[in-house]
mmCIF file with all atom_site columns, C-alpha atoms in Angstrom:
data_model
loop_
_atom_site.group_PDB
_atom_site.id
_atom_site.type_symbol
_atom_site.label_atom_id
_atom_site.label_alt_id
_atom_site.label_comp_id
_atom_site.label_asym_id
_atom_site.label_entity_id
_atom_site.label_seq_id
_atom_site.pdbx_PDB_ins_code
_atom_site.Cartn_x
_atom_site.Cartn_y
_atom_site.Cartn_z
_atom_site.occupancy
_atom_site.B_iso_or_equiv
_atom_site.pdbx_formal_charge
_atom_site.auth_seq_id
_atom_site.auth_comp_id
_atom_site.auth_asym_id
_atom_site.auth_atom_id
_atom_site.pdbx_PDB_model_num
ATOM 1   C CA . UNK T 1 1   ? 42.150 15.186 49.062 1.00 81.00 ? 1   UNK T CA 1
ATOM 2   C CA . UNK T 1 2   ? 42.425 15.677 45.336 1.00 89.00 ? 2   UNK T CA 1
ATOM 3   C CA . UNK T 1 3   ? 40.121 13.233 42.681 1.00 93.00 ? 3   UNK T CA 1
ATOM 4   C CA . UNK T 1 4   ? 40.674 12.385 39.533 1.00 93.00 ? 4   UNK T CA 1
ATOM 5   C CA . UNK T 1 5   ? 37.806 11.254 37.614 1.00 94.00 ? 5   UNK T CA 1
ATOM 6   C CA . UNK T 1 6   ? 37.598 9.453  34.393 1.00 94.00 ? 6   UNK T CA 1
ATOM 7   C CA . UNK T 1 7   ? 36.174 7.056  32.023 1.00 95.00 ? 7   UNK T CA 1
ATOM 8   C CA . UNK T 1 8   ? 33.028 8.930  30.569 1.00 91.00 ? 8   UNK T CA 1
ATOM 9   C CA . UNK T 1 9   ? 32.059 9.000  27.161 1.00 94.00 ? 9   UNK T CA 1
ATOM 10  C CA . UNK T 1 10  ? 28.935 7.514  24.547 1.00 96.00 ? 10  UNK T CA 1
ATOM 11  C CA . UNK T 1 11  ? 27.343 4.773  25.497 1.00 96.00 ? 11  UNK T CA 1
ATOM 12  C CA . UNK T 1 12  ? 24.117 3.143  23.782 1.00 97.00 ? 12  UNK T CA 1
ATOM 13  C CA . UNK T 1 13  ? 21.164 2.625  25.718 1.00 97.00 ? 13  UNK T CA 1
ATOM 14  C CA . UNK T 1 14  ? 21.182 -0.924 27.456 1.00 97.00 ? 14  UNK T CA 1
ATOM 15  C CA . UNK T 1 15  ? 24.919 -0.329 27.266 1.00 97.00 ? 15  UNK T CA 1
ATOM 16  C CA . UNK T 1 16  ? 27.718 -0.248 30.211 1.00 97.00 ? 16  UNK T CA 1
ATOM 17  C CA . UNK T 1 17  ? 30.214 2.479  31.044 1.00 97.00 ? 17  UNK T CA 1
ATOM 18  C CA . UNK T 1 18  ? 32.995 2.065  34.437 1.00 97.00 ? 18  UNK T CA 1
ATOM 19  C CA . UNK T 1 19  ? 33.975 5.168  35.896 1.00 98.00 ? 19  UNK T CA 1
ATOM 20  C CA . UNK T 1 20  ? 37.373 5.582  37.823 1.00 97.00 ? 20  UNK T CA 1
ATOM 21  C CA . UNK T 1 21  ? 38.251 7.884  40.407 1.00 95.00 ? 21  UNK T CA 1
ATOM 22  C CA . UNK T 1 22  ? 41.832 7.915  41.766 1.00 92.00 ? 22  UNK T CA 1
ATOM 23  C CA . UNK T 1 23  ? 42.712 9.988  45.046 1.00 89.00 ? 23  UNK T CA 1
ATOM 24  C CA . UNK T 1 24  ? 45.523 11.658 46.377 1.00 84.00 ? 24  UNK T CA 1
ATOM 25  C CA . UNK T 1 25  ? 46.597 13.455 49.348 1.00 78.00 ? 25  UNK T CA 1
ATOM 26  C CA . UNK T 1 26  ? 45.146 12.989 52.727 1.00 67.00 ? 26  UNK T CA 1
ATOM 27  C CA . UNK T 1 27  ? 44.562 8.795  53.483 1.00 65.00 ? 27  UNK T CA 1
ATOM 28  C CA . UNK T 1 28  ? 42.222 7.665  51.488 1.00 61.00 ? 28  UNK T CA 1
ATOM 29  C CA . UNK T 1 29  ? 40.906 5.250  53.611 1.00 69.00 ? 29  UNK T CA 1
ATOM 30  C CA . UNK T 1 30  ? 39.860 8.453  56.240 1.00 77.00 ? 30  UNK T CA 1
ATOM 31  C CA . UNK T 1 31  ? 36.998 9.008  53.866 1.00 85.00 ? 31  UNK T CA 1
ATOM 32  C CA . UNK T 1 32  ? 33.966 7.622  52.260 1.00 91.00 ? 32  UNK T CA 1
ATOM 33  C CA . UNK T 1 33  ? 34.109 7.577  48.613 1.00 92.00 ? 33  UNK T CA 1
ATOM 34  C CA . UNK T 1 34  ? 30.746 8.641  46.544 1.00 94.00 ? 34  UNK T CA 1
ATOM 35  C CA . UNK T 1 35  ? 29.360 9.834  42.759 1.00 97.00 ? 35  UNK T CA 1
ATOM 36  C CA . UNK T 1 36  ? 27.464 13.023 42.076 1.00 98.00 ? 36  UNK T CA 1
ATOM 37  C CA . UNK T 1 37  ? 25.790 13.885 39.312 1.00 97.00 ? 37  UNK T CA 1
ATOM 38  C CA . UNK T 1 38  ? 24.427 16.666 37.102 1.00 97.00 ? 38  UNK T CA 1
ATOM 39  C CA . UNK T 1 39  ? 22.074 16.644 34.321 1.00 96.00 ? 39  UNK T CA 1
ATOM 40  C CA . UNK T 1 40  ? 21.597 19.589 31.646 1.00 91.00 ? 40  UNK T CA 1
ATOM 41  C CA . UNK T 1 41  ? 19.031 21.679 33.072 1.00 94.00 ? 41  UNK T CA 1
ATOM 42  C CA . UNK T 1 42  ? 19.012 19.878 36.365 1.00 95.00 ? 42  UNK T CA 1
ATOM 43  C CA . UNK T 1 43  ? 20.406 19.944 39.905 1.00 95.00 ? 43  UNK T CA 1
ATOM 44  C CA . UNK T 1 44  ? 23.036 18.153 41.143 1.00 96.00 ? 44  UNK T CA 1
ATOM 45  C CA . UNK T 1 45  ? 22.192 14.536 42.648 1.00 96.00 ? 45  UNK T CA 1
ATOM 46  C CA . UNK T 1 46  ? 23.702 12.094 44.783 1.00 97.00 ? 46  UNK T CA 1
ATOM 47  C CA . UNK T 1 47  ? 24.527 8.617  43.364 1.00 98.00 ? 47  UNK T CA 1
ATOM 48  C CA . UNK T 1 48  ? 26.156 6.039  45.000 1.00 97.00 ? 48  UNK T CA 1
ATOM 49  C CA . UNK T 1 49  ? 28.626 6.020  47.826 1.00 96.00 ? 49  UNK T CA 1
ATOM 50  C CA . UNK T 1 50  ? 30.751 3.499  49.638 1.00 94.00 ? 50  UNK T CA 1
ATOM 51  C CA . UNK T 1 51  ? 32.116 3.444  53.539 1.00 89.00 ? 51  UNK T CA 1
ATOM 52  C CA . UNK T 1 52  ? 36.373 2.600  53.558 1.00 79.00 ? 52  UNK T CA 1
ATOM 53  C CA . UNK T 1 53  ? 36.436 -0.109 55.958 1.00 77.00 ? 53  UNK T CA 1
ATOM 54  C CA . UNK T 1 54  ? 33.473 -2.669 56.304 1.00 78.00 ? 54  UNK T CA 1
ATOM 55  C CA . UNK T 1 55  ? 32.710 -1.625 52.407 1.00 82.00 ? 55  UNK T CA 1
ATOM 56  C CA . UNK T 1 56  ? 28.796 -0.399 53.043 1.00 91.00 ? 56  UNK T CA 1
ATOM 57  C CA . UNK T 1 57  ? 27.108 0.947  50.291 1.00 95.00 ? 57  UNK T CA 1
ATOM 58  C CA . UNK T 1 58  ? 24.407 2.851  49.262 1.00 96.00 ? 58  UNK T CA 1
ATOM 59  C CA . UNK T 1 59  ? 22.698 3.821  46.102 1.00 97.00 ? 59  UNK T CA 1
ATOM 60  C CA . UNK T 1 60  ? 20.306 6.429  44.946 1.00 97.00 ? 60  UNK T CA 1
ATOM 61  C CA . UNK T 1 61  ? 16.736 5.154  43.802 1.00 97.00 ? 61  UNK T CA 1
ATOM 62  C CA . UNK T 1 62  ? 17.577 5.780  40.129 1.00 96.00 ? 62  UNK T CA 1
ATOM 63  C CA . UNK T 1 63  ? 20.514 3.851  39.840 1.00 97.00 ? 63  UNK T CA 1
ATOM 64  C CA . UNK T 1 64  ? 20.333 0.864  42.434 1.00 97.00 ? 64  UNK T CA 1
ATOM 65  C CA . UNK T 1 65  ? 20.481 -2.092 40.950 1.00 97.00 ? 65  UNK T CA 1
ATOM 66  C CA . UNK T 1 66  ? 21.814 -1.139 37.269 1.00 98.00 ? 66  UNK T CA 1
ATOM 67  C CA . UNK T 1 67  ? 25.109 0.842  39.153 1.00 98.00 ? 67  UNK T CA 1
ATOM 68  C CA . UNK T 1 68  ? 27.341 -1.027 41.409 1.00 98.00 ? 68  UNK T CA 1
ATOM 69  C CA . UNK T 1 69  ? 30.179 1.437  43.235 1.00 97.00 ? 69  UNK T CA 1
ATOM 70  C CA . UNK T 1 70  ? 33.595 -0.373 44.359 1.00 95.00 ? 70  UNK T CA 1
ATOM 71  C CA . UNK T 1 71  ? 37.201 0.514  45.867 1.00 90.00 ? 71  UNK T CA 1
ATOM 72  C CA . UNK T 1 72  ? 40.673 -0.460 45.988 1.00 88.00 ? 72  UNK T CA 1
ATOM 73  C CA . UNK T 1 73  ? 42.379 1.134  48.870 1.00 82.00 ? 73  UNK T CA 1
ATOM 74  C CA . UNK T 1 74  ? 45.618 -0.019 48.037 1.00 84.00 ? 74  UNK T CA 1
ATOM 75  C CA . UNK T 1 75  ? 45.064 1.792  44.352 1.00 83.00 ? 75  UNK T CA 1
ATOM 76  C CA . UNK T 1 76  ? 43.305 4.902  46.075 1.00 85.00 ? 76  UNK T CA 1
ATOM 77  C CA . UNK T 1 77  ? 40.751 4.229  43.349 1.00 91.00 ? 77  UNK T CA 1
ATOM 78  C CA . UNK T 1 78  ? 37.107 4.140  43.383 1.00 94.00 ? 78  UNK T CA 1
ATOM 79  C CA . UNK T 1 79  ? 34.776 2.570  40.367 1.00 97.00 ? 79  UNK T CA 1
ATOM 80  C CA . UNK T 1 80  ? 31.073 3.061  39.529 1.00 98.00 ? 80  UNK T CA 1
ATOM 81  C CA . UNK T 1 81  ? 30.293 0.266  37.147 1.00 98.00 ? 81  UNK T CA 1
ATOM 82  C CA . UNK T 1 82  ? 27.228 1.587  35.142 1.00 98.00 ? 82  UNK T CA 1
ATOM 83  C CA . UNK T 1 83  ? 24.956 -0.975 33.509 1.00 98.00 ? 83  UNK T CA 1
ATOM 84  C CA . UNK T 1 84  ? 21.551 -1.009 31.397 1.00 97.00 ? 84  UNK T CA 1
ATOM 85  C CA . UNK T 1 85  ? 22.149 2.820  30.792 1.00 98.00 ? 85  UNK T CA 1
ATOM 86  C CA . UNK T 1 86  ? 19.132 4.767  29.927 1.00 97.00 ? 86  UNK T CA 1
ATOM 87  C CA . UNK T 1 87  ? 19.048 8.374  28.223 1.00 96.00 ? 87  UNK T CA 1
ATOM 88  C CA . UNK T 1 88  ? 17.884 10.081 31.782 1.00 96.00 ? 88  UNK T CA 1
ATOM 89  C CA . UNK T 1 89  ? 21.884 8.666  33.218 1.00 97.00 ? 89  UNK T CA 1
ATOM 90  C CA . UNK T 1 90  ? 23.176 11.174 30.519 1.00 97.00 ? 90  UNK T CA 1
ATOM 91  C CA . UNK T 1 91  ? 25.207 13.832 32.895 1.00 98.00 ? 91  UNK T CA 1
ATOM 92  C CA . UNK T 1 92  ? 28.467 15.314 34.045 1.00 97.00 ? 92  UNK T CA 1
ATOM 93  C CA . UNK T 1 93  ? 29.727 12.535 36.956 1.00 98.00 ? 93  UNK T CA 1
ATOM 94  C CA . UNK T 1 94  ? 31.922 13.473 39.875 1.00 97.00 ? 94  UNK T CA 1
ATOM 95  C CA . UNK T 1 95  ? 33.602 11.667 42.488 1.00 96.00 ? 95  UNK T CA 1
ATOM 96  C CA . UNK T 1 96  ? 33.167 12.849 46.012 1.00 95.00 ? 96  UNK T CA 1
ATOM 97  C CA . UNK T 1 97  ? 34.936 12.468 49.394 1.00 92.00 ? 97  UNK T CA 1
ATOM 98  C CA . UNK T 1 98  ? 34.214 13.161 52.594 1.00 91.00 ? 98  UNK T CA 1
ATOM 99  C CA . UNK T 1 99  ? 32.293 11.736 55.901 1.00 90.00 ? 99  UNK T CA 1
ATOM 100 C CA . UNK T 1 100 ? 29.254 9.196  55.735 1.00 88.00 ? 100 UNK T CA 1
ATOM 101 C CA . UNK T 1 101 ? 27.243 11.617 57.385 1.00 88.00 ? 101 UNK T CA 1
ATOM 102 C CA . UNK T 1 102 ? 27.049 13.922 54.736 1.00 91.00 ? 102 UNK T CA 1
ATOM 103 C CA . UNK T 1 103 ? 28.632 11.577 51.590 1.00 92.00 ? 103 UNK T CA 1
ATOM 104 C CA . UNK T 1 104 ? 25.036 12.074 50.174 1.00 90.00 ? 104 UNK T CA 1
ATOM 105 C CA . UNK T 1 105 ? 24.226 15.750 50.592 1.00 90.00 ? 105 UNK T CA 1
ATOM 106 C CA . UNK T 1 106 ? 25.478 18.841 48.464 1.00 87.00 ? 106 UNK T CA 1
ATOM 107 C CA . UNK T 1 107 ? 27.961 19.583 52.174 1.00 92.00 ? 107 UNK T CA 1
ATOM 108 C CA . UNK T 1 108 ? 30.604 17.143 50.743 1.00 93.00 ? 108 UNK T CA 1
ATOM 109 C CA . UNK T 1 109 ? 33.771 18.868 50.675 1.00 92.00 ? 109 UNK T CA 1
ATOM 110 C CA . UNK T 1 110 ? 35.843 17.243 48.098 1.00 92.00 ? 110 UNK T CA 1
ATOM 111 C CA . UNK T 1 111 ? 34.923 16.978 44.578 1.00 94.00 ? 111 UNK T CA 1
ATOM 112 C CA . UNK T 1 112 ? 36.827 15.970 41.437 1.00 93.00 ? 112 UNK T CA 1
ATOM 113 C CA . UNK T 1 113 ? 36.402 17.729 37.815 1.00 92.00 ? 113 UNK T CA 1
ATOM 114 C CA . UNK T 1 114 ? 34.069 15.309 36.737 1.00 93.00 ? 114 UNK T CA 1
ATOM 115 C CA . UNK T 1 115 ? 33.469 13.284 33.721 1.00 96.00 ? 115 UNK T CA 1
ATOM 116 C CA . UNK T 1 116 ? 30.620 13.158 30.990 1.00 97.00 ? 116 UNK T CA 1
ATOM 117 C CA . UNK T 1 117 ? 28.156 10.383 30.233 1.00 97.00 ? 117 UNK T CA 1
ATOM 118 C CA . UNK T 1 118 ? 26.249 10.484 27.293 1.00 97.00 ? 118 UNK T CA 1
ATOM 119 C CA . UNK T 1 119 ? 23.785 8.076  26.843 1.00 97.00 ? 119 UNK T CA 1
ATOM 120 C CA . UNK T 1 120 ? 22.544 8.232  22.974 1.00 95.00 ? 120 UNK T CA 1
ATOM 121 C CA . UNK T 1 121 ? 21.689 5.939  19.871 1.00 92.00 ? 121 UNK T CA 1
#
C-alpha cells in the first residue's frame, strides 16, 4: 500500500485545516485507514482511525470532537477534517494503513510521508 498525504499548512488558532490521503496498491478497502502524528520534541501519537466497511471510528482524547476522519473507497482517499485548531495540533501528520487491531499502535505497517500543520497567529 503506498499513501499520499497532503493538505497541511498555517492555520490560525480556532481555524480549520482537511487533510487528504490517497492510496494505492493493494485494495484499499482490505485496510483500516488512520492519522499519526508527531510534535517537535515529542513522540509519535495516534489520532484518528476509521474501519473500511461498517465506517467505525475512533479518535484520540485530544482531538475527538474538534477532528472528524472520513473515506471514499471509490477515490481510495481518506480525510481528517481538523476544526477549532489549537497551537498543541501543530505537528508533522501521516496517514496510516493497516489492521484495526493495531491501526492505533506504533506496529502499523504502512505509513505515508506526512504533511505539516502549523498552528500559529
Amino acid at each position: 500500500v503506498q499513501l499520499q498525504a497532503s493538505g497541511g499548512g498555517l492555520a490560525q488558532p480556532g481555524g480549520s485545516v482537511t487533510l487528504s490521503c490517497e492510496a494505492s496498491g493493494r485494495t484499499f478497502t482490505d485496510y483500516t485507514m488512520g492519522w499519526f502524528r508527531q510534535a517537535p520534541g515529542k513522540d509519535r501519537e495516534f489520532v484518528a482511525a476509521i474501519e473500511w466497511s461498517e465506517g467505525k471510528v475512533y479518535y484520540s482524547k485530544s482531538v475527538r470532537g474538534r477532528f472528524a476522519i472520513s473515506r471514499d473507497n471509490s477515490d481510495l482517499t481518506v480525510y481528517l477534517q481538523m476544526n477549532d485548531l489549537k497551537s498543541e495540533d501543530t505537528a508533522v501528520y501521516y496517514c496510516v494503513a493497516d489492521e484495526w487491531v493495531v491501526i492505533t499502535t506504533n506496529l502499523v505497517r504502512y505509513w505515508g510521508q506526512g504533511t505539516r500543520v502549523t498552528v500559529s497567529s
